[in-house]
Coordinates of C-alpha atoms and ligand atoms in Angstrom, one line a residue:
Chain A
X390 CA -10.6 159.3 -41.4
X391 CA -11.7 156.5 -43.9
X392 CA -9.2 155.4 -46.0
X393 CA -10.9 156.1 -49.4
X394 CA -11.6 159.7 -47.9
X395 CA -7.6 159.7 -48.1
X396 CA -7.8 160.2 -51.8
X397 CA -10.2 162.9 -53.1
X398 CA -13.1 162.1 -53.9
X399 CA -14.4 162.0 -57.5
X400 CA -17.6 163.6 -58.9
X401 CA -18.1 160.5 -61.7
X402 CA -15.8 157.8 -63.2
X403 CA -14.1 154.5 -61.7
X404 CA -12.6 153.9 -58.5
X405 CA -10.6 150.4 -58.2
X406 CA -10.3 149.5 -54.6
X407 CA -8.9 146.7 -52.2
X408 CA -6.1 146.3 -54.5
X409 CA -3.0 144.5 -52.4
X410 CA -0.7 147.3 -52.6
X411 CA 2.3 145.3 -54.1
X412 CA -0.3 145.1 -56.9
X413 CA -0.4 148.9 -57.9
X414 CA 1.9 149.2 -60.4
X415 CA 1.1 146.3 -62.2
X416 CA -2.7 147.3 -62.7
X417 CA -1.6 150.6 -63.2
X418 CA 0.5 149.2 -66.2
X419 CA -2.2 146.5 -67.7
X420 CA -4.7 149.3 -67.3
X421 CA -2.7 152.0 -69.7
X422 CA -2.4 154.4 -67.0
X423 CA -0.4 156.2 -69.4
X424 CA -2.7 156.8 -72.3
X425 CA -5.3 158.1 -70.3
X426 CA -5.9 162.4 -70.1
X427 CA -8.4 162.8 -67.2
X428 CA -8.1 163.6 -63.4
X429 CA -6.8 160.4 -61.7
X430 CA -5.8 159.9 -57.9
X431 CA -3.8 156.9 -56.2
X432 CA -3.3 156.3 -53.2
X433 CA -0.7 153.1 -51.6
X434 CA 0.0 151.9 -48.7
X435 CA -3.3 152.7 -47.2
X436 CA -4.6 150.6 -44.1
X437 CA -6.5 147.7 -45.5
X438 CA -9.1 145.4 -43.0
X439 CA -8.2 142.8 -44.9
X440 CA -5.0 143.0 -45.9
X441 CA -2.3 144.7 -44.7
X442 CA -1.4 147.8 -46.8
X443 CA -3.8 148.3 -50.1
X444 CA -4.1 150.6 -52.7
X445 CA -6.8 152.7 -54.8
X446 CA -6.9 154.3 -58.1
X447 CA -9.7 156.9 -58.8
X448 CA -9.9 157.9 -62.6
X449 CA -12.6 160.8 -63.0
X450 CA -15.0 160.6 -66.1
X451 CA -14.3 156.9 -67.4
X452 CA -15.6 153.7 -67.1
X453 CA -14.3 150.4 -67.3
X454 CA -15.1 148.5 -70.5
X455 CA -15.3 144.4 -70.1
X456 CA -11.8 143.9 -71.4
X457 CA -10.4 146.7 -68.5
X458 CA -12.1 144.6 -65.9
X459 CA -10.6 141.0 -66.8
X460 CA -6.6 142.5 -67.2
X461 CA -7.7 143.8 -63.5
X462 CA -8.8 140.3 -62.5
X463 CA -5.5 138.7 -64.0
X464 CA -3.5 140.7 -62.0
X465 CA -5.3 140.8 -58.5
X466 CA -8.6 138.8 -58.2
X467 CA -9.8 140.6 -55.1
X468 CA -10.1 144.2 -56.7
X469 CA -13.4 145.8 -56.2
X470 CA -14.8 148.4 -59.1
X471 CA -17.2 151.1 -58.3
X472 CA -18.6 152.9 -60.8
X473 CA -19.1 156.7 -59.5
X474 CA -21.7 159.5 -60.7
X475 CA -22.6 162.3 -58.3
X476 CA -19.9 161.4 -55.6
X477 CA -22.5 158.5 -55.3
X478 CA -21.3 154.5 -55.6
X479 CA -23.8 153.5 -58.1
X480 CA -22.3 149.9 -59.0
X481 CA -19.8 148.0 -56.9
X482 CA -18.4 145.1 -59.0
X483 CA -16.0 142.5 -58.2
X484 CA -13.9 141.7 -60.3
X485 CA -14.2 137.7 -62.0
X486 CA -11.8 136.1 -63.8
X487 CA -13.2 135.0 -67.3
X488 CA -13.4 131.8 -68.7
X489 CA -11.4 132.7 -71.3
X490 CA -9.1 135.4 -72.4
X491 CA -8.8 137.0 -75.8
X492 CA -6.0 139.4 -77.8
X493 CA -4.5 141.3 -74.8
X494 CA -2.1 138.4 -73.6
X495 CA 1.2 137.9 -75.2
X496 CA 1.7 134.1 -74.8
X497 CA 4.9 133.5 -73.2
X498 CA 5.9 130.3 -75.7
X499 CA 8.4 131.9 -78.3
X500 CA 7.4 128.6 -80.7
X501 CA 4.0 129.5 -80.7
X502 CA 2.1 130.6 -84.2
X503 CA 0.5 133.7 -82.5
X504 CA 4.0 135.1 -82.3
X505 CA 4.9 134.3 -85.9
X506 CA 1.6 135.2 -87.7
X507 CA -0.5 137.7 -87.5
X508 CA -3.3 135.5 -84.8
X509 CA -5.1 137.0 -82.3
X510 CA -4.3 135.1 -78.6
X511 CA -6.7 133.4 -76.7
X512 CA -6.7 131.7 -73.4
X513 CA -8.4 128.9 -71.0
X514 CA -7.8 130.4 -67.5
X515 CA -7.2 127.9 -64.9
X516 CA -6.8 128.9 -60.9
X517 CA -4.1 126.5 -59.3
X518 CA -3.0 126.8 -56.2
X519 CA -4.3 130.8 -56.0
X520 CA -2.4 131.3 -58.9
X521 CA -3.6 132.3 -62.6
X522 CA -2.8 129.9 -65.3
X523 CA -3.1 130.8 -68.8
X524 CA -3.4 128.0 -71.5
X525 CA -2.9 128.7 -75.2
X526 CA -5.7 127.5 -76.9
X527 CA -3.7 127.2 -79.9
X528 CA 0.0 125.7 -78.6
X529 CA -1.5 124.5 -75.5
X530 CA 1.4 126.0 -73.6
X531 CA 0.7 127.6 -70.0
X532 CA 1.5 131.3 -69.5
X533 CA 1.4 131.8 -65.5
X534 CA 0.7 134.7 -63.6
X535 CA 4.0 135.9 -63.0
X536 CA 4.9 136.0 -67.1
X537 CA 1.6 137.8 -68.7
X538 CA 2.7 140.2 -70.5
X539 CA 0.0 142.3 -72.0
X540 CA 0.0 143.5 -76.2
X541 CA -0.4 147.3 -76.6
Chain B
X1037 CA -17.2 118.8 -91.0
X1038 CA -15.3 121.4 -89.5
X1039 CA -15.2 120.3 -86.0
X1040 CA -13.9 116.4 -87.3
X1041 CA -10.6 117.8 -87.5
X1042 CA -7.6 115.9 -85.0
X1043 CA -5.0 118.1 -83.8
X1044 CA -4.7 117.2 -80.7
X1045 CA -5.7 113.6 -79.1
X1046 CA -8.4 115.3 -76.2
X1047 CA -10.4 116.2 -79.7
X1048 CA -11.9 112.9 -79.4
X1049 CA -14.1 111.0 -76.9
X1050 CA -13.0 107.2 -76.0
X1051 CA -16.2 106.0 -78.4
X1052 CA -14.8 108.3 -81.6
X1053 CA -11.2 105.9 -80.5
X1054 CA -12.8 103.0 -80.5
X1055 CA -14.5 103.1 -83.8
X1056 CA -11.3 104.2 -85.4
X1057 CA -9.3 101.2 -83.8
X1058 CA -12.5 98.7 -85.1
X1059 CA -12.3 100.2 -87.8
X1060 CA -8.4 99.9 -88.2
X1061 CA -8.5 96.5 -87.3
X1062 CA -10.8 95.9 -90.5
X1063 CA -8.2 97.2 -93.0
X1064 CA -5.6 95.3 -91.4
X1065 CA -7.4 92.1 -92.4
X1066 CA -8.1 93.7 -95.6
X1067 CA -6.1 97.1 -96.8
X1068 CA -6.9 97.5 -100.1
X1069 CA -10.1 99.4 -101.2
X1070 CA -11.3 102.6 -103.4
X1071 CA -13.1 104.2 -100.2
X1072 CA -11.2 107.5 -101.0
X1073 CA -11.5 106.9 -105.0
X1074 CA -12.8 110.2 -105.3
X1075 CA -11.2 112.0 -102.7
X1076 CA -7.9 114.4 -103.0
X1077 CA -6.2 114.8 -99.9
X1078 CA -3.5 117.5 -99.4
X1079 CA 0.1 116.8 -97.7
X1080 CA 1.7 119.9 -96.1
X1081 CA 5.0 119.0 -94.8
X1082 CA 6.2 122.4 -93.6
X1083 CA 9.4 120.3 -92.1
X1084 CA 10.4 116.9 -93.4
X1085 CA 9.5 113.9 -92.0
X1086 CA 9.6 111.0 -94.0
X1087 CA 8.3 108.4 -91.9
X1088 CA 5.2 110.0 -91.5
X1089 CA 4.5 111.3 -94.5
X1090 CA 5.0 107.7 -96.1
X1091 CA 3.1 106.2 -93.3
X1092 CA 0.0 108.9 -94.5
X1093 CA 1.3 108.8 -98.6
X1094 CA 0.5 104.4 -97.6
X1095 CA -2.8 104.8 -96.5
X1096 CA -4.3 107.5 -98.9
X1097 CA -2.8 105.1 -101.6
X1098 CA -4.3 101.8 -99.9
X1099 CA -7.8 103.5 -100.3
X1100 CA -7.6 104.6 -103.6
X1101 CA -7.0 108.1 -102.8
X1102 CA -5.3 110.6 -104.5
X1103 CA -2.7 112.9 -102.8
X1104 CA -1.5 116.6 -103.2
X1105 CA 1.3 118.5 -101.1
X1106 CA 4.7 118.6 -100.3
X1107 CA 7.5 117.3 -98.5
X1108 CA 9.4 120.1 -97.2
X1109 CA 8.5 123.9 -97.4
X1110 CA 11.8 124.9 -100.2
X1111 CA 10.8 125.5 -103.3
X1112 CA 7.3 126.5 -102.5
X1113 CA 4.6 129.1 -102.2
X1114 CA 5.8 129.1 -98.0
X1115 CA 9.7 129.6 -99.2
X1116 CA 8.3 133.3 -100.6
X1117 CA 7.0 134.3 -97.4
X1118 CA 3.1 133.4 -98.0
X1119 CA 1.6 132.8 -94.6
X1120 CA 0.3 129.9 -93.6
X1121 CA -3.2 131.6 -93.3
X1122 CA -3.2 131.5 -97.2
X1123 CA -1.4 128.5 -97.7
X1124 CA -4.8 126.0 -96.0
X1125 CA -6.8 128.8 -97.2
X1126 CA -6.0 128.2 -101.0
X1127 CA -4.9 123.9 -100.1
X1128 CA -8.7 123.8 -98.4
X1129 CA -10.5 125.1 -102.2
X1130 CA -8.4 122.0 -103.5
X1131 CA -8.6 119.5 -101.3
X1132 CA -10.7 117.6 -99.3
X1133 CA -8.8 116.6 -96.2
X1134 CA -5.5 118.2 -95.0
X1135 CA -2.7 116.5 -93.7
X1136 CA 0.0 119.2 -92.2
X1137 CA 3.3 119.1 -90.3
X1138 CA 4.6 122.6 -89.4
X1139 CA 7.6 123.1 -86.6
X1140 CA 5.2 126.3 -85.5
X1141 CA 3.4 125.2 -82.3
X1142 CA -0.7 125.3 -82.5
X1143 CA -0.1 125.6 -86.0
X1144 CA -2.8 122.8 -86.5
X1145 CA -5.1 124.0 -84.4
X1146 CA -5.0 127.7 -85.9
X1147 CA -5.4 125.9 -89.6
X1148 CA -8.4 124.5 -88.4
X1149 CA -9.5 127.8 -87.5
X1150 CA -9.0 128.9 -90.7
X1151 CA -9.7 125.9 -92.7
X1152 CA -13.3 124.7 -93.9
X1153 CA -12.0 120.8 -94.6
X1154 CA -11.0 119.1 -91.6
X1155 CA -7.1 119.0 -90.4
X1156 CA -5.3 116.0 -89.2
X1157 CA -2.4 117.0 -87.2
X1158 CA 0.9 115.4 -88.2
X1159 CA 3.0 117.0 -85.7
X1160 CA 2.8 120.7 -84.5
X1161 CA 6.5 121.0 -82.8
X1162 CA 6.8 119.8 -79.6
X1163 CA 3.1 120.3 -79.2
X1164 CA 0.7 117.0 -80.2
X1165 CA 1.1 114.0 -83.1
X1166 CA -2.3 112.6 -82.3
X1167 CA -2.1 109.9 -84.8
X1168 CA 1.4 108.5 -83.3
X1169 CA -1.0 108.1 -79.9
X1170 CA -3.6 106.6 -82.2
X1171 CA -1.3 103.5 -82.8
X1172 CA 0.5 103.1 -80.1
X1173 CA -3.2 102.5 -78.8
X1174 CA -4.3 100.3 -81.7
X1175 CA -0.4 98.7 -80.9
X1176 CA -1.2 98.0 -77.4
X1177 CA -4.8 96.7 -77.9
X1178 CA -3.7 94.1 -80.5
X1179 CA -0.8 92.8 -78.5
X1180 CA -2.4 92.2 -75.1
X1181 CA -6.2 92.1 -76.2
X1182 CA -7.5 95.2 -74.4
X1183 CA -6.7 98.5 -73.1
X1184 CA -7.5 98.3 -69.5
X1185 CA -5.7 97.6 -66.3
X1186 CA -1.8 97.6 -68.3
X1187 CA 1.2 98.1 -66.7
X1188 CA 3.2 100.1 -68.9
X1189 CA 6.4 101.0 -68.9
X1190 CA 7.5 104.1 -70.6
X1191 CA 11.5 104.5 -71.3
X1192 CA 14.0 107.2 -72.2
X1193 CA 13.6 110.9 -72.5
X1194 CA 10.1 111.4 -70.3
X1195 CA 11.0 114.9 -70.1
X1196 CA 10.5 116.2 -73.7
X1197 CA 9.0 113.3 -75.5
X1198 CA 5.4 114.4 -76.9
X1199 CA 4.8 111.0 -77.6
X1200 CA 5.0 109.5 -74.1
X1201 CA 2.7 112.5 -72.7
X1202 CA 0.3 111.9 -75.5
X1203 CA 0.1 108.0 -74.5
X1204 CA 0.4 108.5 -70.9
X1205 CA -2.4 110.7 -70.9
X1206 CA -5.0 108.4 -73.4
X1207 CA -3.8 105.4 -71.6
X1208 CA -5.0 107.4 -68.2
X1209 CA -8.8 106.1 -69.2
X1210 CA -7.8 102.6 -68.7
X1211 CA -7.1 102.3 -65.4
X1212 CA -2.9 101.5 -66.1
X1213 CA 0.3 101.4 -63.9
X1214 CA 2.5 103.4 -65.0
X1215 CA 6.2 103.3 -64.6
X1216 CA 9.2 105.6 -65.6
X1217 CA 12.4 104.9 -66.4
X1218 CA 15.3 108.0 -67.2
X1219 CA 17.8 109.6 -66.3
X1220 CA 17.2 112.3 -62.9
X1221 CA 17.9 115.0 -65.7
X1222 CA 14.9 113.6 -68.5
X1223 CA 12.0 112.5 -65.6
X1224 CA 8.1 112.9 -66.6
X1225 CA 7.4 116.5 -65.5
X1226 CA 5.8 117.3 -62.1
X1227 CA 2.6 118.4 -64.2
X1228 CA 2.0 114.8 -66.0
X1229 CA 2.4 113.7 -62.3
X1230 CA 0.0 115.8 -61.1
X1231 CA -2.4 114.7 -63.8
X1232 CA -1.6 111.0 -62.5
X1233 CA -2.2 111.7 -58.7
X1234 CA -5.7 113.6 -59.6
X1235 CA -6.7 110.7 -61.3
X1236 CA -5.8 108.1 -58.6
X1237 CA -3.3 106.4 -61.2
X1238 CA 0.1 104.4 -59.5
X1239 CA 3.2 105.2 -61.0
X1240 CA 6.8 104.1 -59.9
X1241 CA 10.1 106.2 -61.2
X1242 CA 13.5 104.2 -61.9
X1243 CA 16.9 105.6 -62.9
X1244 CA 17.3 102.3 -64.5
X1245 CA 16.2 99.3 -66.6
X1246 CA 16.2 96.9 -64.0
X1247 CA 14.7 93.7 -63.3
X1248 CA 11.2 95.5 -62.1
X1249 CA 10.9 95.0 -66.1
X1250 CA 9.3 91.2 -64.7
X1251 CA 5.8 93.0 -64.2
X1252 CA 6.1 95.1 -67.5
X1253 CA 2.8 94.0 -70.5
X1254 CA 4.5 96.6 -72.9
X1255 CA 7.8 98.6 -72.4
X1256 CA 7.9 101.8 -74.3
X1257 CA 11.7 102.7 -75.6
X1258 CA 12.5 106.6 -76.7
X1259 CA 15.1 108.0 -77.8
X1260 CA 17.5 110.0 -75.6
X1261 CA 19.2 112.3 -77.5
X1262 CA 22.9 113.9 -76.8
X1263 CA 21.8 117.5 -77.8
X1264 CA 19.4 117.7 -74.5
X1265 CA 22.1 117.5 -72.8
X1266 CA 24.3 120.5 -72.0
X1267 CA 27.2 118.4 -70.2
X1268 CA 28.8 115.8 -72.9
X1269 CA 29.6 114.3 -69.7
X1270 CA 26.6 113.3 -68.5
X1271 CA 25.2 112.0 -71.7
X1272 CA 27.9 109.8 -71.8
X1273 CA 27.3 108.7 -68.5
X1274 CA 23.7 108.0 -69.4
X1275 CA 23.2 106.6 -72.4
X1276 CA 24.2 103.1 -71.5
X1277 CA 21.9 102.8 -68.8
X1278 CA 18.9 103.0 -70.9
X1279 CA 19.7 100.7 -73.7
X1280 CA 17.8 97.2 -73.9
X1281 CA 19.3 94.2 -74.6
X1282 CA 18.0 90.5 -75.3
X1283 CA 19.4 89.1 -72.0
X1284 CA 17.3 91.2 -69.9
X1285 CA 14.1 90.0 -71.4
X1286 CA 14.6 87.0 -69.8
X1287 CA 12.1 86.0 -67.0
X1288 CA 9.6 88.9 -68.3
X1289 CA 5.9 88.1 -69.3
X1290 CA 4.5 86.0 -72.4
X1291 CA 2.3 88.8 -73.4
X1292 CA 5.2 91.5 -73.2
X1293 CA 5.6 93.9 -76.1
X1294 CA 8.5 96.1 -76.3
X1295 CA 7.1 99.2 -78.2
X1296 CA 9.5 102.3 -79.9
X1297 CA 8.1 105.5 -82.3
X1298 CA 11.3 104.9 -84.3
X1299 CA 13.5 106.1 -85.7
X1300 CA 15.6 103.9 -83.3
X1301 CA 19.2 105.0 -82.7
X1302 CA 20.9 102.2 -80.0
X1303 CA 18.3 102.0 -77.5
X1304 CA 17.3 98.9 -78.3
X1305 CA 19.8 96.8 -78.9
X1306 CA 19.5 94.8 -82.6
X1307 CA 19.7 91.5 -80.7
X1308 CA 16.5 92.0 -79.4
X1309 CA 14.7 92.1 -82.9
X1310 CA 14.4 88.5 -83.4
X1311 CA 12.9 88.3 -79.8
X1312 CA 9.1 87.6 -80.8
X1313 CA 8.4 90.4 -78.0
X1314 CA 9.9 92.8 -80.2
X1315 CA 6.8 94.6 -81.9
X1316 CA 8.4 98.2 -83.2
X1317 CA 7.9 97.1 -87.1
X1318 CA 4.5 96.0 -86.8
X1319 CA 4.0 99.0 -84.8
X1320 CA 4.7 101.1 -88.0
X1321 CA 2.9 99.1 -89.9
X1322 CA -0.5 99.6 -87.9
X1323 CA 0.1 103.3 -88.3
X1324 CA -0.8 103.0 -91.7
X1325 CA -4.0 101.0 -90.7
X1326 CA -4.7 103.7 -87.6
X1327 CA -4.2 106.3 -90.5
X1328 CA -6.6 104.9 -92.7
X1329 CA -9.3 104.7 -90.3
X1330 CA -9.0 108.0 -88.8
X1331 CA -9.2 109.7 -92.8
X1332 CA -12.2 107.6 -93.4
X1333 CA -13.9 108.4 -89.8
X1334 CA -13.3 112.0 -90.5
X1335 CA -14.9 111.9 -94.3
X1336 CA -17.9 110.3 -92.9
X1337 CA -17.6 107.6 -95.1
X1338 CA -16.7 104.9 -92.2
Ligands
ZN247 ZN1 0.6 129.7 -77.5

């Protein structure tokens, strides 16, 4: 059976795919998994041609805005979104990372003004090495992959 | 006007330098002149620092300017908990150019944000002090005539000295060799390094003032302070090795220039004032020039 047959199958919404399976939970979290109140499906550890193990999220009757599809690019650049209506893949995206990202990043320098006043965040993103790089436009300080930490 | 603003020293392309060192070099010659006569420019000094606030208070006063601010945030609108949002909001209706130092990082930048009269940055924490950069580059232009091909040595605390990452990366256009001297604990960071090697630029790393010093056109001292280090041990051990004396100047080049932000603690020693290679006073003094420049270049009216 294919893997994404694994996981029901969902009449309309989003499914986020080829995500590397350590990934899941940190999507899951940047996403707001939490907040949302329709049907949703995961599966993990699933057999990947890619990869080794990946995982999926299905999440019936919503649709990724812009700002759900960069935190999914920050956290695992090789996610794939489909957009779903009548058990039909209508759009396959892959997820890009932006040039630059705005309010939903807590930059990691404790000296910086966006964690003393009241300043929205906003980054440069910069790939080195496969990794994501963050730079504060305002303090100029890099946030890396490993510290984002996202505002709720 | 908005976008003339300097917080941090990439704001500017080499051309926008090189007017402002002209430029600078033109007041030197001749400092006193009522360019700013009808100008009022604000000084925010959320943190003290008396050096440069004189060094800017000099040059507004040189051009006939008038000046508005304060030197440290007590006793002021900041003291009562008014953000700096409506601080450059209310400063910018008054004045026509702001001047701010604020230990907040990207403080500068997020004033200019906010701000619709330009903002020279006077120090944002441990972030940028562009104008420091500024003359250190008018310093090392005047002394050896130009600002290519230098071999520059930069002394002290590498690790967590703004100013020798501000300098290291303007001097970067010029085609310099760079070397470092510090202790293991206080080296330039791997990513200044990494800037370095991109760019195809040599640089050598020393533990200690030795006599490599021969090849040296300007060496420039910083401070290395006890409080970085968290063993009272190894500062001790340190400290010594990094101070410069007269007697090891000797056999160095005609056209060196020993260079130092100051204040200056006992890392150069006073016998090498008199040494005509000694240029840390001067240096000062071209900050006020350098400073003068810059506020005219970003009125327009230079
Ligand atoms: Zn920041």
């Amino acid at each position: 059976m294919k893997s994404e047959l694994k996981v029901k199958a969902i009449e309309k919404g989003t499914v986020i795919d080829h995500i590397k399976a350590e990934n899941l939970y940190k999507i899951l979290s940047i996403i707001g998994i939490e907040n949302l109140d329709t049907q949703i499906f995961i599966g993990n550890n699933l057999d990947s041609q890619k990869f080794g193990k990946k995982a999926i999220i299905k999440i019936a009757d919503k649709f990724p805005s812009m700002d759900d599809v960069n935190k999914i690019a920050l956290i695992d650049p090789n996610a794939v979104i489909n957009i779903i209506r009548d058990y039909q893949v209508v759009e396959k995206t892959k997820v890009e990372l932006p040039e630059t990202i705005n309010t939903f990043v807590k930059c990691i320098n404790p000296k910086c003004i966006t964690n003393h006043e009241k300043v929205e965040t906003k980054f440069n993103v910069q790939v080195k090495d496969g990794k994501v790089n963050l730079k504060c436009y305002y303090c100029e300080k890099i946030t890396g992959q490993n510290n984002i930490e996202v505002i709720r | 006007m908005k976008n003339k603003s300097l917080v941090s020293i990439n704001d500017y392309t080499k051309e926008e330098y090189f007017k402002i060192l002209d430029l600078a070099e033109e007041f030197q010659k001749n400092p006193n002149h009522k360019l700013l006569e009808n100008h009022v420019i604000a000084s925010l000094f959320f943190e003290p620092s008396t050096r440069t606030r004189l060094s800017f208070e000099t040059a507004i006063q040189r051009l006939g300017g008038k000046v508005i601010g304060f030197s440290e945030a007590a006793n002021t609108s900041v003291a009562k908990g008014e953000s700096l949002k409506d601080t450059i909001l209310t400063v910018s209706k008054y004045a026509d150019l702001i001047v701010m130092r604020h230990p907040i990082e990207g403080s500068a930048r997020y004033a200019s944000t906010v701000s619709d009269k330009p903002i020279i940055n006077a120090g944002d924490g441990s972030n940028q002090h562009p104008t420091q950069c500024l003359l250190d580059l008018y310093s090392i232009r005047k002394t050896q005539g130009t600002l290519e091909n230098i071999n520059l040595f930069l002394v002290g605390d590498l690790k967590h000295g703004r100013t020798v990452h501000s300098l290291l990366q303007a001097m970067s256009e010029f085609n310099p060799v760079f070397n470092f001297v510090s202790p293991p604990l206080l080296r330039m960071p791997q990513e200044y390094k990494d800037f370095l090697d991109e760019k195809g630029i040599k640089y050598y790393e020393h533990d200690e003032l030795n006599e490599s010093i021969k090849h040296a056109d300007i060496i420039y001292v910083t401070r290395v302070q006890r409080e970085r280090f968290s063993d009272p041990m190894e500062y001790e051990k340190v400290k010594n090795a990094y101070v410069l004396k007269n007697k090891m100047l000797e056999g160095t080049k005609d056209n060196l220039r020993i260079l130092h932000p100051l204040p200056r603690v006992n890392e150069i020693d006073t016998d090498v004032d008199p040494n005509p290679k000694a240029y840390y006073f001067e240096q000062a003094e071209n900050g006020v020039y350098a400073r003068m420049a810059l506020m005219c270049h970003i009125l327009g009216i230079r």
